[in-house]
Coordinates of C-alpha atoms in Angstrom, one line a residue:
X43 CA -10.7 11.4 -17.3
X44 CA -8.0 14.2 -18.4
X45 CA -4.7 12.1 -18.5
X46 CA -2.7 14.9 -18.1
X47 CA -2.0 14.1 -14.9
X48 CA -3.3 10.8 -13.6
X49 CA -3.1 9.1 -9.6
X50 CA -3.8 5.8 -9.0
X51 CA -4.7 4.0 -5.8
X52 CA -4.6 0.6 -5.6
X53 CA -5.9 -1.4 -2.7
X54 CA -5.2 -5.0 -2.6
X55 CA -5.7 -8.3 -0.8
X56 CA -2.5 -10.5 -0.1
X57 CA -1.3 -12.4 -3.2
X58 CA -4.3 -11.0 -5.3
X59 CA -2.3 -9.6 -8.4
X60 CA -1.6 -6.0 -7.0
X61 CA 2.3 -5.7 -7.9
X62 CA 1.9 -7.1 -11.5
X63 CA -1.9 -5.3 -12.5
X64 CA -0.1 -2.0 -11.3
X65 CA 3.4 -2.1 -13.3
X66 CA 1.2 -2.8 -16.6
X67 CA -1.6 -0.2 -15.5
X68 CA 2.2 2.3 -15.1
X69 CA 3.4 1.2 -18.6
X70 CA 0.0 2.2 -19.8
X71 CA -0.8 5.7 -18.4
X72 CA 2.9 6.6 -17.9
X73 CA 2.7 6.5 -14.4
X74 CA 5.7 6.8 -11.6
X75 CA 5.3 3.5 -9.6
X76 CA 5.5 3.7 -5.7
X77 CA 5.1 1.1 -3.1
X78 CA 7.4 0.2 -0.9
X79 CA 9.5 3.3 -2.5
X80 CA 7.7 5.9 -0.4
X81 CA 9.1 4.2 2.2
X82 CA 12.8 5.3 1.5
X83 CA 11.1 8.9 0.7
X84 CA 9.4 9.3 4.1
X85 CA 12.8 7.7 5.8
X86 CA 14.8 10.8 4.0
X87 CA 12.2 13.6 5.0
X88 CA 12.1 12.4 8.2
X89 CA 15.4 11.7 9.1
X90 CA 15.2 7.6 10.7
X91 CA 16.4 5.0 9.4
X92 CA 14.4 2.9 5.8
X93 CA 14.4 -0.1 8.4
X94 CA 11.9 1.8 10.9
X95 CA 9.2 2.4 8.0
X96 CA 9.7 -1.4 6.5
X97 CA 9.1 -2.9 9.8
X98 CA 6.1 -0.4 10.7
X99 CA 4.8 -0.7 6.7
X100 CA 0.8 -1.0 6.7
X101 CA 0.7 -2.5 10.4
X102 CA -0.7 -0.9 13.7
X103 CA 0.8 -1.6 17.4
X104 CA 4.1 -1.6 16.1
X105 CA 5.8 0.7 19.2
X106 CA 6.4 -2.6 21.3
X107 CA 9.0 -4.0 19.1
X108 CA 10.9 -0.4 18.8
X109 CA 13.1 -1.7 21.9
X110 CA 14.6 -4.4 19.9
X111 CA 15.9 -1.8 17.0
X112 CA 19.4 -0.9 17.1
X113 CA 20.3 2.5 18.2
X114 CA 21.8 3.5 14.1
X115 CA 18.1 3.0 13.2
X116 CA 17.2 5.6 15.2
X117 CA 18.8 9.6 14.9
X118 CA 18.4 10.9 18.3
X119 CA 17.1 13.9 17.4
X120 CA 14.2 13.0 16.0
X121 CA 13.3 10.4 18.5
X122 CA 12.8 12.9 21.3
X123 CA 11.8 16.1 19.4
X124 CA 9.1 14.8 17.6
X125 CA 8.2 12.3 20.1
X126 CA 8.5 9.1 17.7
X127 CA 5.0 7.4 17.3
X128 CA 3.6 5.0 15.0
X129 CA 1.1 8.4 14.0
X130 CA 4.9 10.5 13.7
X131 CA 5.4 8.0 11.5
X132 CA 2.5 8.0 9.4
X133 CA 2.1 11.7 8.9
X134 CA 5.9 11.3 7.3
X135 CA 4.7 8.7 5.3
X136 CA 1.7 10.9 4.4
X137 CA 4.2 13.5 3.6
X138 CA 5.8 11.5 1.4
X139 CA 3.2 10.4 -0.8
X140 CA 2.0 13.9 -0.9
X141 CA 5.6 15.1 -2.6
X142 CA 5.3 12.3 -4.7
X143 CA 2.2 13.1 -6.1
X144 CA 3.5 16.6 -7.1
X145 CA 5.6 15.4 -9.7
X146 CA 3.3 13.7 -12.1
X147 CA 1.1 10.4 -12.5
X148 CA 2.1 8.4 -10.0
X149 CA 0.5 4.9 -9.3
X150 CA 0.7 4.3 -5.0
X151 CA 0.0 0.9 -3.7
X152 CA -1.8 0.9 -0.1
X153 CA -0.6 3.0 2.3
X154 CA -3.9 4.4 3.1
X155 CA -3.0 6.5 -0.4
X156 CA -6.1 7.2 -1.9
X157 CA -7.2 8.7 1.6
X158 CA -4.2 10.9 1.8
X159 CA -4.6 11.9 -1.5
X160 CA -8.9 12.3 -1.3
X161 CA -8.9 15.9 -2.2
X162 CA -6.5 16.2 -5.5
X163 CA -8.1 15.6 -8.8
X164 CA -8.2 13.0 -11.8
X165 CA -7.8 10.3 -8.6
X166 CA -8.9 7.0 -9.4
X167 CA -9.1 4.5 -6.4
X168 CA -9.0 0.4 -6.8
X169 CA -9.1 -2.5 -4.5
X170 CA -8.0 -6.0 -5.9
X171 CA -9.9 -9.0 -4.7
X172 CA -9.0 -12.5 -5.4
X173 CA -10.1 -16.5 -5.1
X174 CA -8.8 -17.9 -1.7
X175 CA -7.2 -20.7 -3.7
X176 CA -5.6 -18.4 -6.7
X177 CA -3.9 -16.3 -3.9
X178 CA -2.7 -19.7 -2.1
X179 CA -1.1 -20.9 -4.7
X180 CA 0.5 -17.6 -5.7
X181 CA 1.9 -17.7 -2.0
X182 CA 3.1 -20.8 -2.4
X183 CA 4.7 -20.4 -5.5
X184 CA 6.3 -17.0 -4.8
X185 CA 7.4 -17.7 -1.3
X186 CA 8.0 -21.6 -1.5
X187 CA 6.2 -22.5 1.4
X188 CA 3.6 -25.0 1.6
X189 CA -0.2 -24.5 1.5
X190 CA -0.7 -24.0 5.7
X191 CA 2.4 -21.3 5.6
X192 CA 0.6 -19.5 2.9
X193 CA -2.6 -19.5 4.4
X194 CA -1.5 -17.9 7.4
X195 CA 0.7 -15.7 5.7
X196 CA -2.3 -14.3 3.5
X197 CA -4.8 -14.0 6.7
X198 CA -1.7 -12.4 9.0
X199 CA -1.1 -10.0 6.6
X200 CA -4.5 -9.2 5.5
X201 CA -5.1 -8.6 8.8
X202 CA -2.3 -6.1 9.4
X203 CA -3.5 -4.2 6.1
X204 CA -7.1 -3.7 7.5
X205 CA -6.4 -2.8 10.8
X206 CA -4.1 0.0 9.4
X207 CA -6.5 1.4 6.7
X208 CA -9.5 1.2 9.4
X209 CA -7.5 3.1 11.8
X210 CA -6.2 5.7 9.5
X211 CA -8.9 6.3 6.9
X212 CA -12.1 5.8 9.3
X213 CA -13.1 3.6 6.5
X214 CA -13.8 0.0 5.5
X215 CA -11.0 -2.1 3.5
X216 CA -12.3 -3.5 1.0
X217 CA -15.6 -2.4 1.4
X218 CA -16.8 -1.0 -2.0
X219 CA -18.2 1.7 -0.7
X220 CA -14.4 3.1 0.0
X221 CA -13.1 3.0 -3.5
X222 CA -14.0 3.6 -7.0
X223 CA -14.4 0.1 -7.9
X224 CA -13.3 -3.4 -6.8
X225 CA -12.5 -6.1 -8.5
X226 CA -11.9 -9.7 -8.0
X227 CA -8.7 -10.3 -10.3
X228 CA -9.4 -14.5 -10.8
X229 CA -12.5 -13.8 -13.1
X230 CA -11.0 -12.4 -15.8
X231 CA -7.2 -13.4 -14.6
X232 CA -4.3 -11.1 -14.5
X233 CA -4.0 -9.7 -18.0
X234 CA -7.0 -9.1 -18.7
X235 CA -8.1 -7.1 -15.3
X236 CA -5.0 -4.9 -16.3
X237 CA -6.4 -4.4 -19.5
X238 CA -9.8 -3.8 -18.4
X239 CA -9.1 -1.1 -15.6
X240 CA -6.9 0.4 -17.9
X241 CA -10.6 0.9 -19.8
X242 CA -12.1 2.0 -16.7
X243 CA -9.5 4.5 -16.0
X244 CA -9.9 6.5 -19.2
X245 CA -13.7 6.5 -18.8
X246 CA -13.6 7.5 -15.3

């Protein structure tokens, strides 16, 4: 792969690794580091509030709790001359990681990114797998909850992430035959999945 300019997509199960795999995969290939940060970009191209993307972030049907938002989250504006929409929404977000991209390597976690970004080259797309049980007690231990909290955590949210990729993408999450490779992070641990995408990378 040319590293001149490198994107990375990285798909990921609740809990599986995704944050930490991708800061040492951005230490490694010099990459800018976005996840929940192109929120706060599409919120500024847009012109609503950070607080409308957060609670909308990777979830479908999320119109029916707009009436319980504050009226500061919302500029007026925008709400009736683009006709606010959970796909209004999405196309800023889209937007957004589209910008980014411009600038450099970036690395994008979810966000339906390495669909947005299908067309540009030296793209490399990812989806991180891991053991029920790993991703548990990573719940647990991040969260301090206990182990019937975490589950639901991991299957609500897994949920959410799925039924937003699906509906976006017209794809499968998690399905290998949407990314470049997938990879269950409790084989080789952590580190050494970092280490060895980072070895994938540069021969892809």
């Amino acid at each position: 792969m040319n590293t001149d300019k490198i994107i990375i997509n990285i798909g990921r199960q609740f809990a599986a690794g995704g944050r930490y795999i991708s800061k040492i995969l951005c230490e490694e290939f010099g990459c800018h580091y976005f996840d929940k940060e192109i929120l706060n970009l599409a919120a500024q191209e847009s012109g609503f509030s950070p607080t409308v993307f957060n609670q909308n972030d990777e979830k479908k049907n999320f119109l029916h709790t707009l009436f319980h938002l504050h009226a500061p989250m919302l500029s007026d504006d925008n709400f009736y001359n683009n006709k606010f929409s959970e796909e209004s929404l999405f196309k800023f977000q889209c937007d957004a990681i589209r910008k980014a991209a411009s600038l450099g390597s970036c690395l994008f976690i979810g966000r339906c990114a390495d669909y947005v970004l299908r067309d540009e080259p030296n793209t490399v797309n990812i989806f991180l797998t891991a053991d029920l049980n790993d991703r548990i007690q990573r719940t647990m231990e991040r969260d301090k909850v206990d182990e019937e909290t975490a589950r639901k955590i991991i299957t609500k949210t897994d949920s959410s992430r799925s039924s937003f990729y699906n509906y976006y993408t017209g794809k499968k999450w998690g399905m290998a035959d949407s990314y470049d490779l997938c990879i269950n992070t409790s084989i080789l641990g952590l580190d050494e999945t970092a280490k060895f995408l980072a070895d994938f990378i540069r021969k892809r």
